Amino acid sequence: MPVLWLFILVLALGLIGFVLGRARALKDAQGDIRLLHSLPSYYGSNVLLATLIPGFAVLVLWLIVQPMVIHGQVAGMIPERGLTDYGSLNLAMSDVRRVADGLDIAVEQGALSAEQARDIRTEFTDIRGRLGEVGVALGSNVQPYVLQAAQTYRTMNATGHWLMTGAVLAAAIAGFAVAFLRTGKDLRARNSVERVILMLLLSAASIAILTTVGIVLSLIFNTIEFFKLYPATDFFFGTTWAPSFGGGSELGILPLFWGTFYVSLIALVVAVPIGLFAAVYLSEYAGPKVRAIAKPLLEVLAGIPTIVYGLFALLTVGPLLMSVFGDGGLGWMQGGRSVMTAGLVMGVMLIPFVSSLSDDIINAVPQAMRDGSLGLGATKSETVKQVVLPAALPGIVGAILLAASRAIGETMIVVLGAGAAAKLNMNPFEAMTTVTTRIVSQLTGDADFSSPEALVAFALGMTLFVITLGLNIVALVIVRKYREQYD
Amino acid sequence: MNDMRIVRKDVDMNDTKISAKGVQVFYGDTHAIKDVDVEILDKTVTAFIGPSGCGKSTFLRCLNRMNDTIDICRVEGNILLDGEDIYDKRVDPVQLRAKVGMVFQRPNPFPKSIYDNIAYGPRIHGLAKNKADLDEIVEKALRRGAIWDEVKDRLDAPGTGLSGGQQQRLCIARAVATEPEVLLMDEPCSALDPIATLQVEELIDELRENFSVVIVTHSMQQAARVSQKTAFFHLGNLVEYGDTEQIFTNPKDERTESYITGRIG
């Protein structure tokens, strides 16, 4: 039975459970809902949930575990010879899956009967040709052991599927029965339904956290792998970035780090004053009408995809800077791509980020502070400068740090605006490159994941992750401390 | 009722400090203050009493043009401070507020040190020539605010860390530090406990020597205790204005009498 049908069946069972559970509770109370502990729909929901949760839990677990078990079994059938390392075992396994899928399709289309598919032998049949006829192209002739493995794979899959169907239905029916039989007017259905909802909320929250952990783990293992191949001191303190896939690369992070730092710095120098002043204007001076129009407009800026900003950098800002600082003008600039180009455009991108957050923070400063200052004969700007901004400062610093971590992680604007040359240079009109763009370029194309040139991307990513995480933590701590002041 | 005792306080024949004539205030379409005439005397405590929403706070905020900060608020009529119309175009509301200080309902110290809270006004208005001068102004203001002894050892501590009553006295000291001529107080004790209230009331009585004080209060006992003049507001009208003793013992208007005896409000 396909998984979709199984899913629908369990769902239908749950809905029947809802109706029956509700009816049973009502019957137990002789139709008087005042005698019930909970509202009737809670009894229904209770049976519904008791059916769905075990059913789906078994379904999900089975779908995760079965491939792992089968993989383990089938992998044992592939002979040791010809397997040089982990990668070629994977390759062989994907061959097995392909042949198995091919056989499935052939059976489905009637090119082979089910018995033929089971008993077919490479010695007697041209498998590649037969499968090619039904549209499954294989790279090479099928080895006998691959075919055997594929056939085992098919049978195990089919059995597993039947077992799964049985197990899922059994779990769902068991849950249904237990919940239904317990349903009576005194059952605390409301409480148990709410407990399930609580679990749902909890699991939603933990998914976000677990994902972060997963990301960190995936980075850590590859980073360790990288440092086995390339000395950490050379990575962290090397001043040259010259990867060559032929070997003998120099993979020093410093030029990239400098590029990231320089671009982010320029971006922040642009974004922080403009964003902050915009926020002060919007929250302190603008009338409600101006605010109603200006604030959403500013926030539209935040919704523009960064690649569009990148195009803006490449097509507009770069040539504009060239005409002033290039060969025709001051002669500081060699090409349209430079740290300045990317920094300016990234700064524009960050303006709404800074202004929107700061605006919220400034608005959170109590009106009583402003009244107190105005009541002492301070002007509006004195009030903003000496009372409102100092009171909002920790929050504003938090906003700026969040903006900084966005700047550090930004890729597209840098790719299009700053160029690809890894340089340690003070001139902001030189092309430079950043950590993120190098990660992209190290992993695009045919990357061999056992070479330091590809693995370095993970070390770069890990470094970047640690830095932005640190910035975010500092920002959150500051913002939290600020909140305590007024609550 | 022991608290209702009326202490006979001498009301000197003082000069008029603020004179309001035909004041009307509108919040959008709402007519909040209707044709109020009142004469506030120098070196006197004047209490504004009345039920919630009667416009007493609104009227108080007219006296230093704090209502200017509310967009939809419109004030008509004349308010003269020492014979000068404060709503005249030539008058800078900022200058006016330095002369007519204000203390708010809830203590609102700035999130700065105690010293900086007090020094805020003098610094803005350039009242101190040098640091020693400023130190002196701060000490004097804190003494006048009757809080010097409690905070003299921790002037660098944040003002927000004080207790509610101390914070309110700090705010009064802060208002006093700019040497205003009139001090407006909008229910200064409503967020305080009885002991802190008593301290603030004593303070108000002392402040009378130097300032004209206008206080809005919900507590009639408080009005009776601290003020020499009382104005009773009801539904945006000034119903009755006179000596505190007369208002509380022999009100002319029956609405005043009903309010004081607790039948309306």
mmCIF file of C-alpha atoms in Angstrom, chain B residues 37-156:
data_model
loop_
_atom_site.group_PDB
_atom_site.id
_atom_site.type_symbol
_atom_site.label_atom_id
_atom_site.label_comp_id
_atom_site.label_asym_id
_atom_site.label_seq_id
_atom_site.Cartn_x
_atom_site.Cartn_y
_atom_site.Cartn_z
ATOM 1 C CA ASP B 37 -10.914 81.577 34.777
ATOM 2 C CA VAL B 38 -8.463 81.217 37.622
ATOM 3 C CA GLU B 39 -5.895 83.373 39.456
ATOM 4 C CA ILE B 40 -2.958 81.470 40.915
ATOM 5 C CA LEU B 41 -1.084 83.333 43.628
ATOM 6 C CA ASP B 42 2.635 83.547 44.229
ATOM 7 C CA LYS B 43 4.153 81.627 47.166
ATOM 8 C CA THR B 44 0.956 79.691 47.645
ATOM 9 C CA VAL B 45 -0.051 76.079 47.212
ATOM 10 C CA THR B 46 -3.086 75.796 44.973
ATOM 11 C CA ALA B 47 -4.862 72.452 44.770
ATOM 12 C CA PHE B 48 -6.968 71.287 41.841
ATOM 13 C CA ILE B 49 -9.497 68.688 42.911
ATOM 14 C CA GLY B 50 -12.299 66.940 41.102
ATOM 15 C CA PRO B 51 -13.415 63.525 39.852
ATOM 16 C CA SER B 52 -11.394 61.618 37.233
ATOM 17 C CA GLY B 53 -11.645 63.036 33.743
ATOM 18 C CA CYS B 54 -12.813 66.448 34.947
ATOM 19 C CA GLY B 55 -9.943 68.196 33.163
ATOM 20 C CA LYS B 56 -7.782 69.226 36.107
ATOM 21 C CA SER B 57 -4.650 67.537 34.739
ATOM 22 C CA THR B 58 -5.351 68.919 31.291
ATOM 23 C CA PHE B 59 -5.626 72.411 32.690
ATOM 24 C CA LEU B 60 -2.424 71.938 34.671
ATOM 25 C CA ARG B 61 -0.601 70.930 31.503
ATOM 26 C CA CYS B 62 -1.819 74.133 29.828
ATOM 27 C CA LEU B 63 0.109 76.183 32.370
ATOM 28 C CA ASN B 64 3.500 75.116 31.005
ATOM 29 C CA ARG B 65 2.307 74.265 27.498
ATOM 30 C CA MET B 66 2.971 70.547 27.889
ATOM 31 C CA ASN B 67 -0.164 70.079 25.821
ATOM 32 C CA ASP B 68 1.814 71.352 22.840
ATOM 33 C CA THR B 69 3.420 67.923 22.639
ATOM 34 C CA ILE B 70 0.034 66.368 21.909
ATOM 35 C CA ASP B 71 -0.846 66.874 18.257
ATOM 36 C CA ILE B 72 -4.619 66.931 18.497
ATOM 37 C CA CYS B 73 -4.765 69.279 21.454
ATOM 38 C CA ARG B 74 -5.887 72.893 20.902
ATOM 39 C CA VAL B 75 -5.883 75.632 23.562
ATOM 40 C CA GLU B 76 -7.865 78.889 23.380
ATOM 41 C CA GLY B 77 -8.118 81.833 25.769
ATOM 42 C CA ASN B 78 -5.464 83.729 27.698
ATOM 43 C CA ILE B 79 -3.002 82.454 30.272
ATOM 44 C CA LEU B 80 -0.778 85.200 31.694
ATOM 45 C CA LEU B 81 2.398 84.492 33.650
ATOM 46 C CA ASP B 82 3.493 87.680 35.393
ATOM 47 C CA GLY B 83 1.254 89.579 32.992
ATOM 48 C CA GLU B 84 2.713 87.996 29.849
ATOM 49 C CA ASP B 85 0.635 85.750 27.604
ATOM 50 C CA ILE B 86 2.358 82.371 27.541
ATOM 51 C CA TYR B 87 0.569 81.383 24.355
ATOM 52 C CA ASP B 88 1.925 84.423 22.540
ATOM 53 C CA LYS B 89 3.866 83.546 19.402
ATOM 54 C CA ARG B 90 6.993 85.230 20.770
ATOM 55 C CA VAL B 91 7.097 82.956 23.806
ATOM 56 C CA ASP B 92 9.307 79.909 23.425
ATOM 57 C CA PRO B 93 7.564 77.002 25.169
ATOM 58 C CA VAL B 94 10.968 75.608 26.087
ATOM 59 C CA GLN B 95 11.868 78.795 27.965
ATOM 60 C CA LEU B 96 8.475 78.789 29.583
ATOM 61 C CA ARG B 97 8.917 75.249 30.900
ATOM 62 C CA ALA B 98 12.163 76.257 32.530
ATOM 63 C CA LYS B 99 10.163 78.846 34.479
ATOM 64 C CA VAL B 100 7.179 76.607 35.112
ATOM 65 C CA GLY B 101 8.525 73.243 36.239
ATOM 66 C CA MET B 102 6.543 70.057 36.387
ATOM 67 C CA VAL B 103 6.448 66.901 38.507
ATOM 68 C CA PHE B 104 4.531 63.954 37.144
ATOM 69 C CA GLN B 105 2.172 61.368 38.511
ATOM 70 C CA ARG B 106 4.626 58.510 38.356
ATOM 71 C CA PRO B 107 8.222 59.151 39.393
ATOM 72 C CA ASN B 108 10.197 59.321 36.156
ATOM 73 C CA PRO B 109 13.890 59.616 36.951
ATOM 74 C CA PHE B 110 16.107 59.337 33.878
ATOM 75 C CA PRO B 111 18.178 56.162 33.667
ATOM 76 C CA LYS B 112 21.221 58.181 34.730
ATOM 77 C CA SER B 113 23.011 58.729 38.016
ATOM 78 C CA ILE B 114 21.321 60.696 40.805
ATOM 79 C CA TYR B 115 23.772 63.536 40.203
ATOM 80 C CA ASP B 116 23.105 63.630 36.462
ATOM 81 C CA ASN B 117 19.366 63.561 37.050
ATOM 82 C CA ILE B 118 19.565 66.756 39.086
ATOM 83 C CA ALA B 119 22.229 68.366 36.910
ATOM 84 C CA TYR B 120 20.200 67.738 33.766
ATOM 85 C CA GLY B 121 18.192 70.972 33.844
ATOM 86 C CA PRO B 122 21.009 73.265 35.052
ATOM 87 C CA ARG B 123 23.292 71.859 32.338
ATOM 88 C CA ILE B 124 20.743 72.471 29.605
ATOM 89 C CA HIS B 125 20.053 76.007 30.727
ATOM 90 C CA GLY B 126 23.682 76.815 31.491
ATOM 91 C CA LEU B 127 23.005 77.688 35.129
ATOM 92 C CA ALA B 128 26.421 76.585 36.380
ATOM 93 C CA LYS B 129 29.672 78.338 35.559
ATOM 94 C CA ASN B 130 31.872 75.409 36.512
ATOM 95 C CA LYS B 131 31.880 71.997 38.159
ATOM 96 C CA ALA B 132 31.980 73.362 41.702
ATOM 97 C CA ASP B 133 29.041 75.584 40.892
ATOM 98 C CA LEU B 134 27.116 72.631 39.543
ATOM 99 C CA ASP B 135 27.954 70.542 42.608
ATOM 100 C CA GLU B 136 26.526 73.303 44.732
ATOM 101 C CA ILE B 137 23.329 73.535 42.679
ATOM 102 C CA VAL B 138 22.874 69.766 42.896
ATOM 103 C CA GLU B 139 23.365 69.736 46.652
ATOM 104 C CA LYS B 140 20.998 72.631 47.146
ATOM 105 C CA ALA B 141 18.329 71.031 45.003
ATOM 106 C CA LEU B 142 18.667 67.696 46.785
ATOM 107 C CA ARG B 143 18.403 69.449 50.156
ATOM 108 C CA ARG B 144 15.306 71.291 48.989
ATOM 109 C CA GLY B 145 13.927 67.969 47.768
ATOM 110 C CA ALA B 146 14.473 66.615 51.304
ATOM 111 C CA ILE B 147 16.456 63.712 49.954
ATOM 112 C CA TRP B 148 20.061 64.912 50.384
ATOM 113 C CA ASP B 149 20.778 62.905 53.518
ATOM 114 C CA GLU B 150 19.584 59.717 51.921
ATOM 115 C CA VAL B 151 21.589 59.978 48.717
ATOM 116 C CA LYS B 152 24.626 62.127 49.506
ATOM 117 C CA ASP B 153 26.883 59.060 49.678
ATOM 118 C CA ARG B 154 25.750 57.565 46.413
ATOM 119 C CA LEU B 155 25.316 60.386 43.952
ATOM 120 C CA ASP B 156 26.775 58.136 41.240
#
